One Martini backbone bead per residue (centre of mass of N, CA, C, O) as a GRO file, in nm:
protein
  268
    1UNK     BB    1   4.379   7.537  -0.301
    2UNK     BB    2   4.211   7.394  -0.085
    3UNK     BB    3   4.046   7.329   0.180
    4UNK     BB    4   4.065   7.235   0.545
    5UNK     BB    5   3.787   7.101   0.618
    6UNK     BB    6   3.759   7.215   0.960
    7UNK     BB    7   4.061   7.285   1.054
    8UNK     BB    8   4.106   7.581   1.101
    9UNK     BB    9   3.902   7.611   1.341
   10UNK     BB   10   4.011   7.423   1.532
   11UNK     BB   11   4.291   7.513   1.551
   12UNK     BB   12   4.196   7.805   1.615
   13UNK     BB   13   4.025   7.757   1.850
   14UNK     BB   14   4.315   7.606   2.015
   15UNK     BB   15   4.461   7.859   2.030
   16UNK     BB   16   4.240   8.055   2.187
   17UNK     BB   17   4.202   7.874   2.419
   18UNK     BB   18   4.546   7.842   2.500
   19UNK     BB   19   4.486   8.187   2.593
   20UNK     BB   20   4.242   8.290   2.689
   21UNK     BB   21   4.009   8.377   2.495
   22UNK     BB   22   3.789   8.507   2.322
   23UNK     BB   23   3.643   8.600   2.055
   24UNK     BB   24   3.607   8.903   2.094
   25UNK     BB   25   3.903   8.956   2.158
   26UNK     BB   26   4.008   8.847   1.905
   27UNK     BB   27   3.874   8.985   1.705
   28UNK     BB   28   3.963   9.304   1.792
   29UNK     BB   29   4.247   9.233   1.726
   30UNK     BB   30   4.236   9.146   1.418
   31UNK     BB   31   3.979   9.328   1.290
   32UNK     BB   32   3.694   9.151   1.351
   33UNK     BB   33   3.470   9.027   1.384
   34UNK     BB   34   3.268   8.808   1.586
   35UNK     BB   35   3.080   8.677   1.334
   36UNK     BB   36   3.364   8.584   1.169
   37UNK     BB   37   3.476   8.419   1.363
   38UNK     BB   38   3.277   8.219   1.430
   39UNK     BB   39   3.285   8.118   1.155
   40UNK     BB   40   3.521   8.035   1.112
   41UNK     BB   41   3.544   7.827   1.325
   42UNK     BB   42   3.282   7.629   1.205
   43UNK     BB   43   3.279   7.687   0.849
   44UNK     BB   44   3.128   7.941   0.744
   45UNK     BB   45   3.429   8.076   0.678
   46UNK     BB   46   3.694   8.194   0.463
   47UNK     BB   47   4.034   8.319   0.536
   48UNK     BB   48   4.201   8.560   0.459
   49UNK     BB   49   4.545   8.593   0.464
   50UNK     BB   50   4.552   8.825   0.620
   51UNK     BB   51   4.346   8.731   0.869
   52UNK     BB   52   4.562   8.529   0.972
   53UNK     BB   53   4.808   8.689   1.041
   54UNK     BB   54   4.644   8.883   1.232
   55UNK     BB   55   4.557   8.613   1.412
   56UNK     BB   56   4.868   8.562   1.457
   57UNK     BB   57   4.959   8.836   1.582
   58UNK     BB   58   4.747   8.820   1.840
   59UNK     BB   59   4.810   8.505   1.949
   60UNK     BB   60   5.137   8.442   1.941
   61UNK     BB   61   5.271   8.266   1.766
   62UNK     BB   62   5.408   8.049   1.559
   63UNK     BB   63   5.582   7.994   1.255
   64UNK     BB   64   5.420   7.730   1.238
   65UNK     BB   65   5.153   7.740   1.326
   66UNK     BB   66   5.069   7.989   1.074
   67UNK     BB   67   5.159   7.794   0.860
   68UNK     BB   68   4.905   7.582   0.981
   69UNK     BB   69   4.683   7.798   0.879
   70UNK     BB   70   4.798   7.831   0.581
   71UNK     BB   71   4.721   7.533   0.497
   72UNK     BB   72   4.441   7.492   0.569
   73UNK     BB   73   4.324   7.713   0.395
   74UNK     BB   74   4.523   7.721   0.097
   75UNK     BB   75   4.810   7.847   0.209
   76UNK     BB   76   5.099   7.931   0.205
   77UNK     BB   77   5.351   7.950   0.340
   78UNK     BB   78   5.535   8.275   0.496
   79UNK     BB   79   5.760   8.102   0.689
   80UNK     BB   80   6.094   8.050   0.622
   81UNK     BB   81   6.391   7.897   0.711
   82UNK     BB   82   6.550   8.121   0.500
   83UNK     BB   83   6.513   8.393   0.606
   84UNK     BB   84   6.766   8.388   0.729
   85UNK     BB   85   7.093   8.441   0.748
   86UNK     BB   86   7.389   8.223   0.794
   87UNK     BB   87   7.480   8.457   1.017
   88UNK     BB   88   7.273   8.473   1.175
   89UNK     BB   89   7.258   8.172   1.271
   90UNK     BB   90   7.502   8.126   1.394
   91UNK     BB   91   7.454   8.416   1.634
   92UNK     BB   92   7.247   8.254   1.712
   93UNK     BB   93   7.400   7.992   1.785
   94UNK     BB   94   7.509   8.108   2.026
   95UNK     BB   95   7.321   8.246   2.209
   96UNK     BB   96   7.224   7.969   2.305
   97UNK     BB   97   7.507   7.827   2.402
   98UNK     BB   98   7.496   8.112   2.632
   99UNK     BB   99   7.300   8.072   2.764
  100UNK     BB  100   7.344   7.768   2.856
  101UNK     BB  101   7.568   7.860   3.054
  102UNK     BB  102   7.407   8.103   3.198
  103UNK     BB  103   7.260   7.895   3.395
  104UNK     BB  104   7.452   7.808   3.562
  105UNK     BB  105   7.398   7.519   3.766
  106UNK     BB  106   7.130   7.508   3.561
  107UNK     BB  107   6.964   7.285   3.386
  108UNK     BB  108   7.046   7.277   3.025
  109UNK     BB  109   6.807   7.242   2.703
  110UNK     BB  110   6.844   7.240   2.334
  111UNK     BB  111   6.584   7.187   2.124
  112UNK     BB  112   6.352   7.058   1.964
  113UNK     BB  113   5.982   7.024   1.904
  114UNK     BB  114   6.043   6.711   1.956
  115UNK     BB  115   6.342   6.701   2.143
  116UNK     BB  116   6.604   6.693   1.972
  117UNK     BB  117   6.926   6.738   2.077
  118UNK     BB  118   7.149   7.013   2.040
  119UNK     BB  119   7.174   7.148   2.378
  120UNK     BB  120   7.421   7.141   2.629
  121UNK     BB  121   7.494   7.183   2.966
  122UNK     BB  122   7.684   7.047   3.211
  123UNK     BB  123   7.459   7.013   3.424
  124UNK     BB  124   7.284   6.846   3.228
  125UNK     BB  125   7.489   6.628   3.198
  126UNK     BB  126   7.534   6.581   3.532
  127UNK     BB  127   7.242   6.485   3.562
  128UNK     BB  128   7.210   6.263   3.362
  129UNK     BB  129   7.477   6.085   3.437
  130UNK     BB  130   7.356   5.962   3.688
  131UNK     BB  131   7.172   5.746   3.459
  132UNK     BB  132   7.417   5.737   3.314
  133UNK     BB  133   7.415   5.827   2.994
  134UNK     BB  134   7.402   6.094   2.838
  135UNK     BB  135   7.259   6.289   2.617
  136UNK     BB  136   7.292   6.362   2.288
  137UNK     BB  137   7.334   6.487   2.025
  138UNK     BB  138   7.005   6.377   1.864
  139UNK     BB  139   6.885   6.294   2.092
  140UNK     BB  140   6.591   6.226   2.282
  141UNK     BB  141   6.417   6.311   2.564
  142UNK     BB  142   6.149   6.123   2.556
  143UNK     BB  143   6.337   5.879   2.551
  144UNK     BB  144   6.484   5.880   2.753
  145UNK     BB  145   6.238   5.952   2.974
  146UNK     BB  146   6.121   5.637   2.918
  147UNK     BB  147   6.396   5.427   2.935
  148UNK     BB  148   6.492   5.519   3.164
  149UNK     BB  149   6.489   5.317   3.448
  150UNK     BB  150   6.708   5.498   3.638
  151UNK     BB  151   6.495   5.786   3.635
  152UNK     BB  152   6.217   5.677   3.682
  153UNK     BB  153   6.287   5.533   3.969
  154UNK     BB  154   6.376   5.845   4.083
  155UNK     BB  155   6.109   5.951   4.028
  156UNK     BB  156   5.810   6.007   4.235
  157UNK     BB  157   5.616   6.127   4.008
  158UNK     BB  158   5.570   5.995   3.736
  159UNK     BB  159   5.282   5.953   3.681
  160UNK     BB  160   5.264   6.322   3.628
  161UNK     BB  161   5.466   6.320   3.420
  162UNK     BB  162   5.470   6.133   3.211
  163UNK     BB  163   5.182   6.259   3.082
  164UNK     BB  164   5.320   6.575   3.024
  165UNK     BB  165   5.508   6.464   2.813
  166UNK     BB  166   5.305   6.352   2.609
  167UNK     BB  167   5.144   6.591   2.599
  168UNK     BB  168   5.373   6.806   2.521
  169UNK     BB  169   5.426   6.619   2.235
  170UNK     BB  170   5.108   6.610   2.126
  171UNK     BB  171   5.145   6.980   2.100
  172UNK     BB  172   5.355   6.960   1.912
  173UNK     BB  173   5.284   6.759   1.667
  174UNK     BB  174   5.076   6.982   1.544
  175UNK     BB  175   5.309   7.174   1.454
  176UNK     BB  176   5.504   6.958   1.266
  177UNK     BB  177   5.587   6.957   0.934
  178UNK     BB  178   5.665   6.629   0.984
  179UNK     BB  179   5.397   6.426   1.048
  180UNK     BB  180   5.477   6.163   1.046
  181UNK     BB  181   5.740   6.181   1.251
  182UNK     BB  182   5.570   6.270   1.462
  183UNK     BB  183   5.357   6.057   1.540
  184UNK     BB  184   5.576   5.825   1.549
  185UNK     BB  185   5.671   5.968   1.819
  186UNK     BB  186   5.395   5.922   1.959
  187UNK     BB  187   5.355   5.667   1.986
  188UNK     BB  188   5.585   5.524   2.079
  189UNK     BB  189   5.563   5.698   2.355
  190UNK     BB  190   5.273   5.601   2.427
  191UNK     BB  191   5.379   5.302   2.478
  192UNK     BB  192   5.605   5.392   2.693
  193UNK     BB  193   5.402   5.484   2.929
  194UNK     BB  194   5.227   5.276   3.070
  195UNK     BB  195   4.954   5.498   3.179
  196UNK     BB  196   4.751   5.634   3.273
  197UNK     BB  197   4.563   5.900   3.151
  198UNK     BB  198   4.575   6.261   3.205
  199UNK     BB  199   4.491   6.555   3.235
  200UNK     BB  200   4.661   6.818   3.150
  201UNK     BB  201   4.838   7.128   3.158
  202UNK     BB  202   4.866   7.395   2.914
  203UNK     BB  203   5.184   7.413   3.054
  204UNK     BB  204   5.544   7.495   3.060
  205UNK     BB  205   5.501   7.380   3.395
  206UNK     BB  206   5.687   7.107   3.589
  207UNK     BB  207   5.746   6.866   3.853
  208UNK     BB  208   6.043   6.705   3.978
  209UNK     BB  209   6.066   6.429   4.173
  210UNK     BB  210   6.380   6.339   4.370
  211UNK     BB  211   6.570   6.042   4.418
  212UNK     BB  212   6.916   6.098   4.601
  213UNK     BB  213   7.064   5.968   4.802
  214UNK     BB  214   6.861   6.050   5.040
  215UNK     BB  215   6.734   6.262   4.891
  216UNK     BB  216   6.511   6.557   4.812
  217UNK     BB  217   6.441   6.671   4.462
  218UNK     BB  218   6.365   6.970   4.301
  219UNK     BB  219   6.206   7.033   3.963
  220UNK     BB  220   6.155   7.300   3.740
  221UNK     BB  221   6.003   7.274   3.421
  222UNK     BB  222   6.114   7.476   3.156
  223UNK     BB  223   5.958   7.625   2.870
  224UNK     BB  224   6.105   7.764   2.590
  225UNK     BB  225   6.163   8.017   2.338
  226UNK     BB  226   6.395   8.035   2.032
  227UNK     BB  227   6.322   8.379   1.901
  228UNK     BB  228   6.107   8.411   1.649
  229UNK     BB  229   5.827   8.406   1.454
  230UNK     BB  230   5.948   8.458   1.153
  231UNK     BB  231   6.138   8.175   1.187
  232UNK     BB  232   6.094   7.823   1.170
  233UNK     BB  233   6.357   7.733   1.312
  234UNK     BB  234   6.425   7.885   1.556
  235UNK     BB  235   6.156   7.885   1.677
  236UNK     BB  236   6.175   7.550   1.728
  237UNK     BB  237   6.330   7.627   1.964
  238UNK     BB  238   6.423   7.478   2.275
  239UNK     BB  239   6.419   7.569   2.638
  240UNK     BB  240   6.489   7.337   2.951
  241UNK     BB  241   6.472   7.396   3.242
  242UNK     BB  242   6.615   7.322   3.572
  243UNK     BB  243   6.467   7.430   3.876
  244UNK     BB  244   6.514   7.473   4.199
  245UNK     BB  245   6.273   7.405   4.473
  246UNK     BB  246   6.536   7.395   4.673
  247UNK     BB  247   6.802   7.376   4.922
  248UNK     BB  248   6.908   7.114   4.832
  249UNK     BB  249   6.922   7.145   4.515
  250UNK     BB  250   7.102   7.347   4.532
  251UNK     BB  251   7.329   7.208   4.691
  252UNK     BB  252   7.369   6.988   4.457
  253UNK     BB  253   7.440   7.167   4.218
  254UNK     BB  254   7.690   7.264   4.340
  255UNK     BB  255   7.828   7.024   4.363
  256UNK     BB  256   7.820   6.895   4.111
  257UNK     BB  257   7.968   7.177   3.962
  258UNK     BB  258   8.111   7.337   4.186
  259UNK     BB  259   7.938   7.557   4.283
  260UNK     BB  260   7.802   7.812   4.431
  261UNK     BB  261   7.494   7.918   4.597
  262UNK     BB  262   7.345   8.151   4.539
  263UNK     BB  263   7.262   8.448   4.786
  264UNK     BB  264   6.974   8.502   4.668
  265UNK     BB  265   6.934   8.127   4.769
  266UNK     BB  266   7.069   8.044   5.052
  267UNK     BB  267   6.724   8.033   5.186
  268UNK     BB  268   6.540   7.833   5.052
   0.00000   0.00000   0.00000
C-alpha cells in the first residue's frame, strides 16, 4: 500500500504543532532522532509502523488520530472498533450517561466527534427548549446552533462563537473515518455560518454569552473526550459542558432545574 506522499509529515506536524511540542522533544519521547523526526515531517523519510505507534503514544492522540497517521502511511489502522467486547460497551455508555446526569444542573451532552447526539442530561434538554425543540438523539449540534434563528439571536457573541463552532467542526473532520460525510458536513455548516472567518485557538473551551429574559447568561462550553486512545468507537464520544461563568447563570439553571445552587458557587 503506497504512502499518502506528504500527508503524514503534514498531519503529523500538526499534532505536534497543536501540543506545542518541538520536533526535539517529541522525538526524545518516542525515541528517535530529531534529524528523523525532521525528516519524517518533510516526506524526505518514510516511517515505520512501530515509529507511528510511538509517535502516537508520545502525542496522545486519539485512536482515529493514530489509525490516520497509519493510513497515510500505508498501514491499515491498529485501533478497531471491534476492540471492545458488546458488554464492555453496554458498561461504557451507563457510564456515560451517569456521568451526564451526574452533571446536572450544568447542562450536559454526549455526541459523536462530528457533532451527532448520543445523549443529553435533562438540564441540557431544558436549556436547548427554550429556542424551541430541542435537538434529540441523532440530531446534529452544528447544525442546530446555525439553523436555530431564536438562539443565535440569543447568543450575544455570536460573530466569536459561529467561527469556533465552525473551527472546532473542521478539526475534527480531518480525522473522521468517513471522509466523504465529514467534507459535506462541514460545507454545510461552512454555508450556514455566512461570518467573516476569524482564526479561532485550537482550545476545547469557548465562552457564550446569552441574554435571556433580561438576564445576562454566561456559559463556558468544555469538550472532553470519552473513553480510551485504544478503541476508536468509544474514543469518538464527545462530552460537552455548559457550565455557568457567573451566580447569574447558576441561579438561572437552578431554576431551570428545580434545584438549588451548589454552596460551593453560591457566591460567584
Amino acid at each position: 500500500m503506497p504512502q499518502d506522499e506528504g500527508a503524514f509529515g503534514v498531519q503529523l506536524r500538526r499534532a505536534r504543532l497543536s501540543r506545542k511540542l518541538s520536533q526535539e522533544s517529541l522525538a526524545s519521547a518516542a525515541g528517535i532522532s530529531a534529524r528523523h523526526m525532521s525528516f519524517l515531517e518533510t516526506g524526505r523519510a518514510r516511517p515505520g509502523r512501530d515509529v507511528i505507534l510511538r509517535l502516537g503514544d508520545a502525542l496522545k492522540i486519539s485512536a482515529n488520530q493514530r489509525n490516520t497517521l497509519l493510513r497515510l502511511a500505508g498501514f491499515a489502522p491498529a485501533f478497531a472498533p471491534g476492540d471492545m467486547a458488546p458488554e464492555e460497551r453496554v458498561l461504557a455508555r451507563d457510564a456515560v450517561s451517569n456521568l451526564l446526569q451526574s452533571q446536572s444542573p450544568i447542562p450536559a451532552v454526549a455526541s459523536d466527534a462530528l457533532g451527532y447526539v448520543i445523549e443529553m442530561n435533562e438540564a441540557a434538554k431544558l436549556l436547548f427548549s427554550i429556542g424551541g425543540a430541542a435537538p434529540e438523539a441523532g440530531d446534529n449540534l452544528f447544525e442546530f446552533f446555525f439553523t436555530n434563528e431564536t438562539l443565535r439571536e440569543s447568543i450575544a457573541n455570536w460573530d466569536e462563537v459561529a467561527p469556533a463552532l465552525l473551527h472546532h467542526l473542521e478539526q475534527e473532520a480531518l480525522n473522521a473515518p468517513d471522509k466523504a460525510k465529514a467534507q459535506r458536513l462541514v460545507s454545510k455548516i461552512g454555508r450556514m455560518a455566512g461570518v467573516e472567518r476569524k482564526t479561532a485557538a485550537e482550545l476545547p473551551i469557548f465562552t457564550f454569552e446569552v441574554r435571556q429574559n433580561g438576564r445576562s447568561l454566561r456559559f463556558i462550553s468544555n469538550y472532553s473526550t470519552f473513553g480510551t486512545p485504544y478503541d476508536a468507537t468509544m474514543q469518538s464520544i464527545r462530552i460537552e459542558c455548559f457550565f455557568p461563568g457567573n451566580a447569574e447563570t447558576w441561579e438561572f439553571l437552578a431554576h431551570l432545574t428545580g434545584q438549588e445552587v451548589p454552596a460551593s458557587v453560591a457566591g460567584v
